[in-house]
Amino acid sequence: MKVIVVKDYQAMSDLGAEIIANTIKANPSCTLGLATGSSPIGTYQNLVKAYENKEISFKDVKTYNLDEYCGISRSHPQSYYYFMHDNLFNHVDVREENVHIPAVSNDSLDEDCKKYNDMLHEASIDLQLLGIGGNGHIGFNEPGTPFTQETFIVELTEKTRQDNKRFFQSIDEVPTHAITMGIQNIMQAKKILMLISGTSKADAVVKLLSGEITPDFPASILNNHPDVTVIIDQDAYSKM
Ligand code: F6R
């Protein structure tokens, strides 16, 4: 695991975008695994700038998102479908047919999971972007999730719902379930890039970098992946 400590959120976002832009330049038809949340927003802003400056094009890039809430529609401002379009896809030349975000049809959740999982098996993700939950979750793989898990419906922990409450009017509005790539899907990516910022992640950084691998802290499995880069800002690194 390559650890890079940078000054702040902006520096993390600059480096994150540079790594992703270089991946696209090296292979304009690459496949990216993408994340939502606060961590990648600055990175996406920089990628939009790089597109506007004609440094990169998403014309042939394929994307697969980690996860999506259950129980809210794609047009809901807090859906991850909405987030990705609002923060990245609407501002670059990605083709909608190349965008993949897990969807919940509500007919059969098992079928929804199988469909996305089959897509992931056919895809080969060149670079997977990740954030980390305060409890070590990656995607929505909460503590205790087996490392062999593939795409599934997860009941969100109280901690995760509280962490995400800031985006909703009240805790009651925060969805209770989500569909997520499993840990095994995430580990299939050729390269992984994790972004970690802020004091609220300082304890998670200590656990991640301790090297102990345990399902109680899902991100710890990244220690077993051959090509992981973690960009950590000074606030998140403050307990090291
Ligand atoms: C997002 C995702 C989550 C977030 C994590 C950190 O698609 O899968 O694992 O990466 O919850 O969220 P932020 O970046 O908001 O701190």
Short mmCIF file of C-alpha atoms and ligand atoms in Angstrom, two decimals:
data_model
loop_
_atom_site.label_atom_id
_atom_site.label_comp_id
_atom_site.label_asym_id
_atom_site.label_seq_id
_atom_site.Cartn_x
_atom_site.Cartn_y
_atom_site.Cartn_z
CA MET A 1 0.00 0.00 0.00
CA LYS A 2 1.46 3.30 -1.11
CA VAL A 3 0.61 6.07 1.37
CA ILE A 4 0.90 9.70 0.32
CA VAL A 5 0.28 12.38 2.96
CA VAL A 6 -0.70 15.78 1.59
CA LYS A 7 -1.49 19.15 3.15
CA ASP A 8 -5.24 19.37 2.82
CA TYR A 9 -8.40 18.44 0.92
CA GLN A 10 -7.40 20.53 -2.09
CA ALA A 11 -3.97 18.89 -2.38
CA MET A 12 -5.63 15.47 -2.05
CA SER A 13 -8.11 16.39 -4.80
CA ASP A 14 -5.34 17.71 -7.07
CA LEU A 15 -3.32 14.53 -6.78
CA GLY A 16 -6.39 12.28 -7.00
CA ALA A 17 -7.47 13.95 -10.24
CA GLU A 18 -3.94 13.80 -11.64
CA ILE A 19 -3.78 10.04 -11.08
CA ILE A 20 -7.20 9.49 -12.70
CA ALA A 21 -6.40 11.85 -15.61
CA ASN A 22 -3.14 9.97 -16.23
CA THR A 23 -5.07 6.70 -16.29
CA ILE A 24 -7.41 8.13 -18.93
CA LYS A 25 -4.52 9.57 -20.96
CA ALA A 26 -2.70 6.22 -20.93
CA ASN A 27 -5.87 4.37 -21.95
CA PRO A 28 -8.69 6.58 -23.29
CA SER A 29 -11.11 3.64 -23.20
CA CYS A 30 -10.29 2.66 -19.62
CA THR A 31 -12.84 1.48 -17.07
CA LEU A 32 -13.13 3.47 -13.86
CA GLY A 33 -14.81 2.42 -10.64
CA LEU A 34 -16.27 5.52 -9.00
CA ALA A 35 -17.40 6.59 -5.55
CA THR A 36 -19.73 9.23 -4.16
CA GLY A 37 -19.54 11.15 -0.87
CA SER A 38 -17.55 14.21 0.18
CA SER A 39 -14.10 12.73 -0.44
CA PRO A 40 -14.13 12.65 -4.28
CA ILE A 41 -16.03 15.91 -4.98
CA GLY A 42 -12.87 18.04 -5.36
CA THR A 43 -11.29 15.34 -7.51
CA TYR A 44 -14.33 15.35 -9.81
CA GLN A 45 -14.18 19.16 -10.02
CA ASN A 46 -10.56 18.92 -11.16
CA LEU A 47 -11.43 16.24 -13.72
CA VAL A 48 -14.15 18.52 -15.13
CA LYS A 49 -11.53 21.30 -15.43
CA ALA A 50 -9.11 18.91 -17.16
CA TYR A 51 -11.90 17.99 -19.61
CA GLU A 52 -12.73 21.66 -20.23
CA ASN A 53 -9.03 22.35 -20.88
CA LYS A 54 -9.11 19.50 -23.41
CA GLU A 55 -6.49 17.53 -21.47
CA ILE A 56 -8.76 14.47 -21.20
CA SER A 57 -11.91 13.10 -22.79
CA PHE A 58 -14.41 10.65 -21.29
CA LYS A 59 -15.76 9.77 -24.76
CA ASP A 60 -14.68 6.13 -24.51
CA VAL A 61 -14.35 5.83 -20.72
CA LYS A 62 -16.62 3.32 -18.98
CA THR A 63 -17.67 3.82 -15.37
CA TYR A 64 -19.08 1.58 -12.65
CA ASN A 65 -20.24 3.07 -9.36
CA LEU A 66 -19.82 1.39 -6.03
CA ASP A 67 -23.29 1.73 -4.64
CA GLU A 68 -26.74 3.29 -4.53
CA TYR A 69 -29.37 3.84 -1.87
CA CYS A 70 -32.53 1.75 -1.86
CA GLY A 71 -35.89 3.45 -1.40
CA ILE A 72 -35.19 6.76 -3.14
CA SER A 73 -35.58 7.37 -6.87
CA ARG A 74 -32.74 8.24 -9.24
CA SER A 75 -34.14 11.78 -9.49
CA HIS A 76 -33.83 12.32 -5.71
CA PRO A 77 -31.03 14.88 -5.08
CA GLN A 78 -29.38 12.48 -2.62
CA SER A 79 -29.41 9.47 -4.94
CA TYR A 80 -25.95 8.48 -6.08
CA TYR A 81 -27.22 8.53 -9.67
CA TYR A 82 -28.05 12.22 -9.19
CA PHE A 83 -24.76 12.89 -7.37
CA MET A 84 -22.65 11.43 -10.16
CA HIS A 85 -24.45 13.36 -12.87
CA ASP A 86 -24.41 16.57 -10.85
CA ASN A 87 -20.71 16.36 -9.91
CA LEU A 88 -19.19 14.74 -12.98
CA PHE A 89 -21.18 13.14 -15.78
CA ASN A 90 -23.25 16.21 -16.78
CA HIS A 91 -20.06 18.23 -17.23
CA VAL A 92 -17.97 15.86 -19.36
CA ASP A 93 -18.44 13.93 -22.62
CA VAL A 94 -19.04 10.50 -21.05
CA ARG A 95 -21.66 8.50 -22.93
CA GLU A 96 -24.68 7.53 -20.83
CA GLU A 97 -24.53 3.95 -22.11
CA ASN A 98 -21.03 3.69 -20.61
CA VAL A 99 -22.24 4.79 -17.18
CA HIS A 100 -23.19 2.00 -14.76
CA ILE A 101 -24.80 2.71 -11.41
CA PRO A 102 -26.49 -0.07 -9.45
CA ALA A 103 -30.25 0.23 -9.70
CA VAL A 104 -33.01 -1.06 -7.50
CA SER A 105 -36.12 -1.96 -9.48
CA ASN A 106 -38.01 -3.17 -6.40
CA ASP A 107 -39.29 -6.18 -8.39
CA SER A 108 -36.60 -8.49 -7.12
CA LEU A 109 -33.66 -7.26 -5.10
CA ASP A 110 -31.83 -10.54 -5.73
CA GLU A 111 -32.25 -10.03 -9.48
CA ASP A 112 -30.98 -6.41 -9.19
CA CYS A 113 -27.86 -7.60 -7.38
CA LYS A 114 -27.26 -10.42 -9.86
CA LYS A 115 -27.63 -8.03 -12.79
CA TYR A 116 -25.04 -5.59 -11.46
CA ASN A 117 -22.74 -8.37 -10.34
CA ASP A 118 -22.87 -9.96 -13.82
CA MET A 119 -21.95 -6.56 -15.32
CA LEU A 120 -18.99 -6.31 -12.95
CA HIS A 121 -17.85 -9.81 -13.93
CA GLU A 122 -17.83 -8.78 -17.58
CA ALA A 123 -16.06 -5.50 -16.85
CA SER A 124 -12.47 -5.16 -15.82
CA ILE A 125 -11.96 -2.10 -13.66
CA ASP A 126 -8.62 -0.43 -14.32
CA LEU A 127 -8.83 2.03 -11.43
CA GLN A 128 -11.26 1.94 -8.52
CA LEU A 129 -11.71 5.17 -6.58
CA LEU A 130 -12.69 4.72 -2.91
CA GLY A 131 -13.51 6.75 0.16
CA ILE A 132 -13.57 5.21 3.62
CA GLY A 133 -16.29 5.25 6.25
CA GLY A 134 -15.47 6.28 9.81
CA ASN A 135 -16.11 2.62 10.68
CA GLY A 136 -13.85 1.36 7.90
CA HIS A 137 -16.55 0.61 5.36
CA ILE A 138 -15.71 0.60 1.66
CA GLY A 139 -18.63 0.94 -0.69
CA PHE A 140 -21.36 0.07 1.79
CA ASN A 141 -19.57 -3.02 3.06
CA GLU A 142 -20.08 -2.48 6.75
CA PRO A 143 -17.99 -4.09 9.53
CA GLY A 144 -18.50 -7.86 9.61
CA THR A 145 -19.06 -8.21 5.85
CA PRO A 146 -17.17 -11.29 4.58
CA PHE A 147 -14.23 -10.50 2.30
CA THR A 148 -15.72 -12.93 -0.26
CA GLN A 149 -18.94 -10.90 -0.54
CA GLU A 150 -20.12 -9.84 -4.02
CA THR A 151 -22.87 -7.32 -4.92
CA PHE A 152 -25.61 -7.38 -2.29
CA ILE A 153 -28.29 -5.43 -0.45
CA VAL A 154 -27.00 -4.13 2.84
CA GLU A 155 -28.75 -2.76 5.88
CA LEU A 156 -26.86 0.41 6.77
CA THR A 157 -25.47 0.68 10.29
CA GLU A 158 -26.65 3.42 12.61
CA LYS A 159 -23.16 4.98 12.41
CA THR A 160 -23.29 5.21 8.62
CA ARG A 161 -26.83 6.61 8.65
CA GLN A 162 -25.75 9.22 11.23
CA ASP A 163 -22.64 10.06 9.15
CA ASN A 164 -24.82 10.58 6.05
CA LYS A 165 -27.57 12.48 7.89
CA ARG A 166 -25.89 15.76 6.94
CA PHE A 167 -27.16 15.35 3.38
CA PHE A 168 -30.81 14.85 4.40
CA GLN A 169 -33.38 16.96 6.30
CA SER A 170 -33.56 14.47 9.16
CA ILE A 171 -32.34 11.02 10.19
CA ASP A 172 -35.75 9.56 9.28
CA GLU A 173 -35.14 10.43 5.64
CA VAL A 174 -31.78 8.61 5.47
CA PRO A 175 -32.35 5.31 3.65
CA THR A 176 -31.97 2.16 5.73
CA HIS A 177 -30.67 -0.04 2.89
CA ALA A 178 -28.36 0.23 -0.10
CA ILE A 179 -27.12 -1.93 -2.97
CA THR A 180 -23.35 -2.14 -3.08
CA MET A 181 -20.48 -3.84 -4.83
CA GLY A 182 -19.10 -6.42 -2.43
CA ILE A 183 -15.57 -6.44 -1.09
CA GLN A 184 -14.63 -9.16 -3.56
CA ASN A 185 -15.78 -7.00 -6.51
CA ILE A 186 -13.75 -4.08 -5.21
CA MET A 187 -10.64 -6.23 -4.77
CA GLN A 188 -10.84 -7.34 -8.46
CA ALA A 189 -9.88 -3.82 -9.63
CA LYS A 190 -6.40 -3.62 -11.13
CA LYS A 191 -5.56 -0.49 -9.16
CA ILE A 192 -7.24 1.15 -6.18
CA LEU A 193 -7.05 4.82 -5.24
CA MET A 194 -8.40 5.78 -1.81
CA LEU A 195 -8.96 9.38 -0.71
CA ILE A 196 -9.06 10.20 3.02
CA SER A 197 -9.58 13.70 4.42
CA GLY A 198 -10.47 15.30 7.73
CA THR A 199 -10.12 14.66 11.47
CA SER A 200 -13.27 12.50 11.50
CA LYS A 201 -11.22 9.88 9.59
CA ALA A 202 -8.14 10.03 11.84
CA ASP A 203 -9.06 6.86 13.82
CA ALA A 204 -9.87 5.02 10.59
CA VAL A 205 -6.43 5.93 9.22
CA VAL A 206 -4.72 4.49 12.32
CA LYS A 207 -6.64 1.20 11.88
CA LEU A 208 -6.07 1.03 8.11
CA LEU A 209 -2.33 1.59 8.43
CA SER A 210 -1.90 -0.75 11.41
CA GLY A 211 -1.74 -3.58 8.88
CA GLU A 212 -4.13 -5.81 10.84
CA ILE A 213 -6.60 -7.41 8.43
CA THR A 214 -10.02 -8.08 9.90
CA PRO A 215 -13.65 -8.10 8.66
CA ASP A 216 -14.39 -5.82 11.64
CA PHE A 217 -12.64 -3.09 9.64
CA PRO A 218 -13.50 -3.82 5.97
CA ALA A 219 -10.94 -1.42 4.41
CA SER A 220 -8.16 -3.42 6.09
CA ILE A 221 -8.42 -5.97 3.26
CA LEU A 222 -6.80 -3.38 0.98
CA ASN A 223 -3.52 -4.32 2.67
CA ASN A 224 -3.77 -7.54 0.59
CA HIS A 225 -4.28 -5.79 -2.76
CA PRO A 226 -1.14 -5.52 -4.93
CA ASP A 227 -1.70 -1.94 -6.18
CA VAL A 228 -3.29 0.50 -3.73
CA THR A 229 -2.50 4.20 -3.37
CA VAL A 230 -3.97 6.04 -0.39
CA ILE A 231 -3.90 9.83 -0.37
CA ILE A 232 -4.36 11.15 3.17
CA ASP A 233 -4.53 14.79 4.21
CA GLN A 234 -2.79 16.04 7.34
CA ASP A 235 -6.00 16.23 9.39
CA ALA A 236 -6.81 12.59 8.66
CA TYR A 237 -3.17 11.65 9.39
CA SER A 238 -3.13 13.60 12.69
CA LYS A 239 -3.30 10.52 14.97
CA MET A 240 -0.38 8.74 13.32
C1 F6R B 1 -19.57 6.14 -1.56
C2 F6R B 1 -19.19 5.04 -0.68
C3 F6R B 1 -18.78 5.23 0.73
C4 F6R B 1 -17.98 6.51 0.99
C5 F6R B 1 -17.65 6.63 2.48
C6 F6R B 1 -16.92 7.93 2.77
O1 F6R B 1 -19.93 5.70 -2.84
O2 F6R B 1 -19.25 3.95 -1.12
O3 F6R B 1 -18.01 4.12 1.12
O4 F6R B 1 -16.83 6.49 0.22
O5 F6R B 1 -18.81 6.57 3.22
O6 F6R B 1 -17.81 8.99 2.55
P1 F6R B 1 -17.31 10.50 2.59
O7 F6R B 1 -16.39 10.67 1.43
O8 F6R B 1 -18.57 11.32 2.42
O9 F6R B 1 -16.63 10.71 3.88
#
